[in-house]
PDB file of C-alpha atoms in Angstrom:
ATOM      1  CA  SER U   1      13.643  36.426 -13.292  1.00 63.00           C
ATOM      2  CA  GLY U   2      11.740  33.742 -11.470  1.00 81.00           C
ATOM      3  CA  ALA U   3       9.003  33.562 -13.980  1.00 90.00           C
ATOM      4  CA  VAL U   4       7.872  30.375 -15.468  1.00 92.00           C
ATOM      5  CA  PHE U   5       6.758  30.436 -19.178  1.00 92.00           C
ATOM      6  CA  MET U   6       3.846  27.964 -19.826  1.00 92.00           C
ATOM      7  CA  VAL U   7       2.326  27.158 -23.084  1.00 91.00           C
ATOM      8  CA  ASP U   8      -1.207  25.290 -23.349  1.00 91.00           C
ATOM      9  CA  GLU U   9      -1.005  23.022 -26.313  1.00 87.00           C
ATOM     10  CA  VAL U  10      -4.050  21.027 -25.501  1.00 86.00           C
ATOM     11  CA  GLN U  11      -5.984  22.158 -28.706  1.00 87.00           C
ATOM     12  CA  THR U  12      -3.015  23.032 -30.827  1.00 87.00           C
ATOM     13  CA  PHE U  13      -0.911  19.871 -31.037  1.00 86.00           C
ATOM     14  CA  GLY U  14      -0.268  18.925 -34.594  1.00 87.00           C
ATOM     15  CA  VAL U  15      -2.769  21.176 -36.128  1.00 89.00           C
ATOM     16  CA  THR U  16      -0.842  24.468 -36.682  1.00 91.00           C
ATOM     17  CA  GLY U  17       1.370  23.228 -39.433  1.00 90.00           C
ATOM     18  CA  HIS U  18       3.984  22.568 -36.589  1.00 91.00           C
ATOM     19  CA  LEU U  19       3.972  19.411 -34.312  1.00 88.00           C
ATOM     20  CA  TRP U  20       3.990  21.931 -31.470  1.00 89.00           C
ATOM     21  CA  ALA U  21       2.315  25.307 -32.039  1.00 90.00           C
ATOM     22  CA  HIS U  22       5.120  27.057 -30.025  1.00 92.00           C
ATOM     23  CA  GLU U  23       7.469  25.946 -32.648  1.00 92.00           C
ATOM     24  CA  GLY U  24       6.076  28.542 -34.847  1.00 91.00           C
ATOM     25  CA  PHE U  25       6.314  31.332 -32.160  1.00 92.00           C
ATOM     26  CA  GLY U  26      10.059  32.144 -32.881  1.00 91.00           C
ATOM     27  CA  LEU U  27      11.213  31.354 -29.154  1.00 92.00           C
ATOM     28  CA  GLY U  28      14.802  31.140 -28.357  1.00 89.00           C
ATOM     29  CA  GLU U  29      14.141  28.063 -26.375  1.00 89.00           C
ATOM     30  CA  ALA U  30      11.201  25.612 -25.450  1.00 90.00           C
ATOM     31  CA  PRO U  31       8.834  26.825 -23.021  1.00 93.00           C
ATOM     32  CA  ASP U  32       9.469  25.796 -19.196  1.00 92.00           C
ATOM     33  CA  ILE U  33       6.070  24.062 -19.160  1.00 90.00           C
ATOM     34  CA  VAL U  34       3.978  22.591 -22.215  1.00 90.00           C
ATOM     35  CA  THR U  35       0.621  21.118 -21.602  1.00 85.00           C
ATOM     36  CA  PHE U  36      -0.988  18.759 -24.194  1.00 82.00           C
ATOM     37  CA  ALA U  37      -3.946  16.485 -24.690  1.00 79.00           C
ATOM     38  CA  LYS U  38      -6.822  15.915 -27.197  1.00 77.00           C
ATOM     39  CA  LYS U  39      -5.137  14.988 -30.605  1.00 78.00           C
ATOM     40  CA  LEU U  40      -2.298  13.269 -28.683  1.00 75.00           C
ATOM     41  CA  GLN U  41      -5.130  11.012 -26.995  1.00 76.00           C
ATOM     42  CA  VAL U  42      -3.402  11.468 -23.872  1.00 76.00           C
ATOM     43  CA  THR U  43      -3.108  14.345 -21.301  1.00 75.00           C
ATOM     44  CA  GLY U  44       0.061  15.540 -20.021  1.00 77.00           C
ATOM     45  CA  ALA U  45       2.495  18.272 -19.194  1.00 78.00           C
ATOM     46  CA  TYR U  46       6.326  18.519 -20.218  1.00 81.00           C
ATOM     47  CA  MET U  47       8.394  20.425 -17.649  1.00 84.00           C
ATOM     48  CA  LYS U  48      11.858  21.449 -17.769  1.00 87.00           C
ATOM     49  CA  GLN U  49      14.240  19.555 -15.339  1.00 85.00           C
ATOM     50  CA  GLY U  50      14.044  21.992 -12.465  1.00 85.00           C
ATOM     51  CA  LEU U  51      10.268  22.051 -12.466  1.00 82.00           C
ATOM     52  CA  ARG U  52       9.527  18.333 -12.505  1.00 77.00           C
ATOM     53  CA  PRO U  53       8.075  16.660  -9.389  1.00 74.00           C
ATOM     54  CA  ASP U  54      10.637  14.870  -7.218  1.00 75.00           C
ATOM     55  CA  ARG U  55       8.663  11.460  -7.132  1.00 68.00           C
ATOM     56  CA  PRO U  56       6.812   9.812 -10.038  1.00 63.00           C
ATOM     57  CA  TYR U  57       2.815   9.651 -10.162  1.00 56.00           C
ATOM     58  CA  ARG U  58       2.397  13.061  -8.441  1.00 55.00           C
ATOM     59  CA  ILE U  59      -0.095  13.985 -11.154  1.00 56.00           C
ATOM     60  CA  TYR U  60      -2.387  11.222 -11.821  1.00 56.00           C
ATOM     61  CA  ASN U  61      -5.807  10.867 -13.503  1.00 58.00           C
ATOM     62  CA  THR U  62      -7.666   8.999 -16.121  1.00 58.00           C
ATOM     63  CA  TRP U  63      -5.787  10.504 -19.027  1.00 57.00           C
ATOM     64  CA  MET U  64      -2.496  11.444 -17.350  1.00 61.00           C
ATOM     65  CA  GLY U  65       0.197   9.570 -15.276  1.00 60.00           C
ATOM     66  CA  GLU U  66      -0.946   6.046 -16.126  1.00 67.00           C
ATOM     67  CA  PRO U  67       2.168   4.296 -17.823  1.00 73.00           C
ATOM     68  CA  SER U  68       0.116   2.588 -20.507  1.00 78.00           C
ATOM     69  CA  LYS U  69      -0.981   5.984 -21.966  1.00 76.00           C
ATOM     70  CA  LEU U  70       2.733   6.470 -23.123  1.00 78.00           C
ATOM     71  CA  LEU U  71       2.070   3.504 -25.546  1.00 84.00           C
ATOM     72  CA  VAL U  72      -1.098   5.414 -26.862  1.00 84.00           C
ATOM     73  CA  ALA U  73       0.890   8.627 -27.332  1.00 84.00           C
ATOM     74  CA  SER U  74       3.755   6.734 -28.919  1.00 87.00           C
ATOM     75  CA  ALA U  75       1.460   5.151 -31.399  1.00 91.00           C
ATOM     76  CA  VAL U  76      -0.358   8.466 -32.141  1.00 90.00           C
ATOM     77  CA  VAL U  77       2.899  10.228 -32.904  1.00 91.00           C
ATOM     78  CA  LYS U  78       4.088   7.254 -35.182  1.00 95.00           C
ATOM     79  CA  VAL U  79       0.890   7.602 -37.235  1.00 95.00           C
ATOM     80  CA  ILE U  80       1.352  11.448 -37.486  1.00 93.00           C
ATOM     81  CA  GLN U  81       4.874  11.028 -38.709  1.00 95.00           C
ATOM     82  CA  ARG U  82       4.130   8.278 -41.067  1.00 97.00           C
ATOM     83  CA  ASP U  83       1.046   9.854 -42.681  1.00 97.00           C
ATOM     84  CA  ASN U  84       2.770  13.334 -42.716  1.00 96.00           C
ATOM     85  CA  LEU U  85      -0.363  14.842 -40.709  1.00 96.00           C
ATOM     86  CA  VAL U  86       1.484  18.107 -39.682  1.00 95.00           C
ATOM     87  CA  GLN U  87       2.203  18.965 -43.146  1.00 96.00           C
ATOM     88  CA  LEU U  88      -1.230  18.027 -44.194  1.00 97.00           C
ATOM     89  CA  ALA U  89      -2.604  20.477 -41.469  1.00 95.00           C
ATOM     90  CA  LYS U  90      -0.510  23.154 -42.958  1.00 96.00           C
ATOM     91  CA  GLU U  91      -1.645  22.520 -46.504  1.00 97.00           C
ATOM     92  CA  SER U  92      -5.230  22.203 -45.723  1.00 97.00           C
ATOM     93  CA  GLY U  93      -5.106  25.147 -43.500  1.00 97.00           C
ATOM     94  CA  ASP U  94      -3.593  27.358 -46.111  1.00 97.00           C
ATOM     95  CA  VAL U  95      -6.742  26.464 -48.259  1.00 98.00           C
ATOM     96  CA  LEU U  96      -9.019  26.978 -45.399  1.00 98.00           C
ATOM     97  CA  LEU U  97      -7.675  30.466 -44.470  1.00 98.00           C
ATOM     98  CA  ALA U  98      -7.455  31.624 -47.953  1.00 98.00           C
ATOM     99  CA  GLY U  99     -11.136  30.540 -48.461  1.00 98.00           C
ATOM    100  CA  LEU U 100     -12.316  32.292 -45.122  1.00 98.00           C
ATOM    101  CA  LYS U 101     -10.456  35.622 -46.213  1.00 98.00           C
ATOM    102  CA  ASP U 102     -11.988  35.375 -49.559  1.00 98.00           C
ATOM    103  CA  LEU U 103     -15.382  34.999 -47.940  1.00 97.00           C
ATOM    104  CA  GLN U 104     -15.051  37.901 -45.627  1.00 96.00           C
ATOM    105  CA  THR U 105     -14.431  40.065 -48.719  1.00 97.00           C
ATOM    106  CA  LYS U 106     -17.664  38.810 -50.181  1.00 96.00           C
ATOM    107  CA  TYR U 107     -19.709  39.233 -46.930  1.00 96.00           C
ATOM    108  CA  PRO U 108     -18.708  42.356 -45.031  1.00 94.00           C
ATOM    109  CA  PHE U 109     -20.263  41.131 -41.823  1.00 96.00           C
ATOM    110  CA  LEU U 110     -17.399  38.676 -41.452  1.00 97.00           C
ATOM    111  CA  SER U 111     -13.949  39.871 -40.321  1.00 97.00           C
ATOM    112  CA  LYS U 112     -10.610  38.901 -38.743  1.00 98.00           C
ATOM    113  CA  ALA U 113     -10.090  35.486 -40.586  1.00 98.00           C
ATOM    114  CA  ARG U 114      -7.060  34.232 -38.825  1.00 97.00           C
ATOM    115  CA  GLY U 115      -5.419  30.916 -38.110  1.00 96.00           C
ATOM    116  CA  ALA U 116      -2.374  28.600 -38.141  1.00 95.00           C
ATOM    117  CA  GLY U 117      -2.701  25.296 -39.953  1.00 95.00           C
ATOM    118  CA  THR U 118      -6.255  24.039 -39.679  1.00 95.00           C
ATOM    119  CA  PHE U 119      -6.732  25.877 -36.375  1.00 94.00           C
ATOM    120  CA  CYS U 120      -8.700  28.901 -37.825  1.00 97.00           C
ATOM    121  CA  SER U 121     -11.568  31.244 -36.873  1.00 97.00           C
ATOM    122  CA  VAL U 122     -13.415  34.169 -38.384  1.00 98.00           C
ATOM    123  CA  ASP U 123     -15.622  36.759 -36.473  1.00 98.00           C
ATOM    124  CA  CYS U 124     -19.166  37.807 -37.050  1.00 97.00           C
ATOM    125  CA  ASP U 125     -20.641  41.325 -36.637  1.00 96.00           C
ATOM    126  CA  SER U 126     -22.979  40.088 -33.940  1.00 96.00           C
ATOM    127  CA  PRO U 127     -23.546  37.026 -31.650  1.00 96.00           C
ATOM    128  CA  GLN U 128     -27.049  36.628 -33.317  1.00 96.00           C
ATOM    129  CA  ARG U 129     -25.608  36.353 -36.807  1.00 96.00           C
ATOM    130  CA  ARG U 130     -22.910  33.971 -35.659  1.00 97.00           C
ATOM    131  CA  ASP U 131     -25.562  31.754 -34.011  1.00 97.00           C
ATOM    132  CA  SER U 132     -27.516  31.781 -37.183  1.00 96.00           C
ATOM    133  CA  LEU U 133     -24.600  30.797 -39.227  1.00 96.00           C
ATOM    134  CA  LEU U 134     -23.788  27.950 -36.857  1.00 97.00           C
ATOM    135  CA  LYS U 135     -27.185  26.555 -37.111  1.00 96.00           C
ATOM    136  CA  ALA U 136     -27.211  26.863 -41.022  1.00 96.00           C
ATOM    137  CA  ILE U 137     -23.621  25.197 -41.244  1.00 97.00           C
ATOM    138  CA  ASN U 138     -24.687  22.403 -38.910  1.00 95.00           C
ATOM    139  CA  SER U 139     -28.023  21.749 -40.715  1.00 96.00           C
ATOM    140  CA  LYS U 140     -25.908  21.379 -43.934  1.00 96.00           C
ATOM    141  CA  GLY U 141     -23.910  18.505 -42.464  1.00 94.00           C
ATOM    142  CA  ALA U 142     -20.755  20.391 -41.405  1.00 94.00           C
ATOM    143  CA  TYR U 143     -20.023  20.837 -37.666  1.00 92.00           C
ATOM    144  CA  THR U 144     -18.322  23.684 -36.188  1.00 93.00           C
ATOM    145  CA  LEU U 145     -18.637  25.669 -32.921  1.00 93.00           C
ATOM    146  CA  GLY U 146     -18.713  29.249 -31.735  1.00 95.00           C
ATOM    147  CA  CYS U 147     -16.155  30.758 -29.529  1.00 94.00           C
ATOM    148  CA  GLY U 148     -16.486  33.831 -27.376  1.00 95.00           C
ATOM    149  CA  GLU U 149     -19.215  36.246 -28.321  1.00 95.00           C
ATOM    150  CA  GLN U 150     -18.912  36.281 -32.301  1.00 96.00           C
ATOM    151  CA  THR U 151     -16.435  33.985 -33.348  1.00 97.00           C
ATOM    152  CA  ILE U 152     -16.826  30.833 -35.414  1.00 97.00           C
ATOM    153  CA  ARG U 153     -14.041  28.408 -34.690  1.00 96.00           C
ATOM    154  CA  LEU U 154     -12.656  25.542 -36.892  1.00 95.00           C
ATOM    155  CA  ARG U 155     -10.712  22.675 -35.419  1.00 91.00           C
ATOM    156  CA  PRO U 156     -11.036  19.749 -37.759  1.00 92.00           C
ATOM    157  CA  SER U 157      -9.443  16.438 -37.343  1.00 91.00           C
ATOM    158  CA  MET U 158      -5.795  15.817 -38.267  1.00 91.00           C
ATOM    159  CA  THR U 159      -6.801  13.869 -41.450  1.00 94.00           C
ATOM    160  CA  PHE U 160      -8.686  16.992 -42.716  1.00 95.00           C
ATOM    161  CA  GLN U 161      -7.388  17.443 -46.343  1.00 97.00           C
ATOM    162  CA  PRO U 162      -7.624  20.441 -48.792  1.00 98.00           C
ATOM    163  CA  HIS U 163     -10.539  18.978 -50.596  1.00 98.00           C
ATOM    164  CA  HIS U 164     -12.296  18.746 -47.066  1.00 97.00           C
ATOM    165  CA  ALA U 165     -11.583  22.622 -46.774  1.00 97.00           C
ATOM    166  CA  ASN U 166     -13.305  23.287 -50.072  1.00 98.00           C
ATOM    167  CA  ILE U 167     -16.278  21.261 -49.005  1.00 97.00           C
ATOM    168  CA  PHE U 168     -16.494  23.171 -45.911  1.00 97.00           C
ATOM    169  CA  LEU U 169     -16.003  26.495 -47.738  1.00 98.00           C
ATOM    170  CA  ASP U 170     -18.795  25.588 -50.050  1.00 97.00           C
ATOM    171  CA  VAL U 171     -21.168  24.831 -47.252  1.00 97.00           C
ATOM    172  CA  PHE U 172     -20.111  27.993 -45.227  1.00 97.00           C
ATOM    173  CA  ASN U 173     -20.675  30.202 -48.462  1.00 97.00           C
ATOM    174  CA  SER U 174     -24.151  28.564 -48.751  1.00 96.00           C
ATOM    175  CA  ALA U 175     -24.949  29.319 -45.089  1.00 96.00           C
ATOM    176  CA  LEU U 176     -23.577  32.954 -45.432  1.00 97.00           C
ATOM    177  CA  SER U 177     -25.889  33.477 -48.460  1.00 94.00           C
ATOM    178  CA  GLU U 178     -28.866  32.310 -46.369  1.00 92.00           C
ATOM    179  CA  VAL U 179     -28.192  34.595 -43.330  1.00 88.00           C
ATOM    180  CA  LYS U 180     -26.655  37.674 -45.203  1.00 76.00           C
ATOM    181  CA  HIS U 181     -29.470  39.950 -44.045  1.00 64.00           C
TER     182      HIS U 181
END
């Protein structure tokens, strides 16, 4: 059809319960282009053969294209595999998402708890409440950010474990009880 299918994995690499989030999409084949960065500690793009530049170093910047960055990426992948961090993200994310869904039944101003692995979010009923919650969460020693108008987004490190999820959920519950009105 002439269309190219591209998946942006800049934030999702390794944290959705799959090494590549698109592995969980049920695709018949890999995307034509996959971008990656952040958790992999190197920026890059995988392209199917027919889409690759015809000469090396056509894309080059601080985080991409410099050959030594491949050594960094290789070391990161080895640690991910050695420490089973993709499975850890799945297990920790299951705890986190179940806790978010439980909290939204307790606090009706929360809705749409969703996620894959530790890449989770939940919506608030207003931007003001979301901002108040973020401030309360951060003041209690946990750190998370907003996304869009009303969403609280969670994207913890790859070493985030189920007991960390429970700690966060306790902090979040405490913050929710403070700003429920």
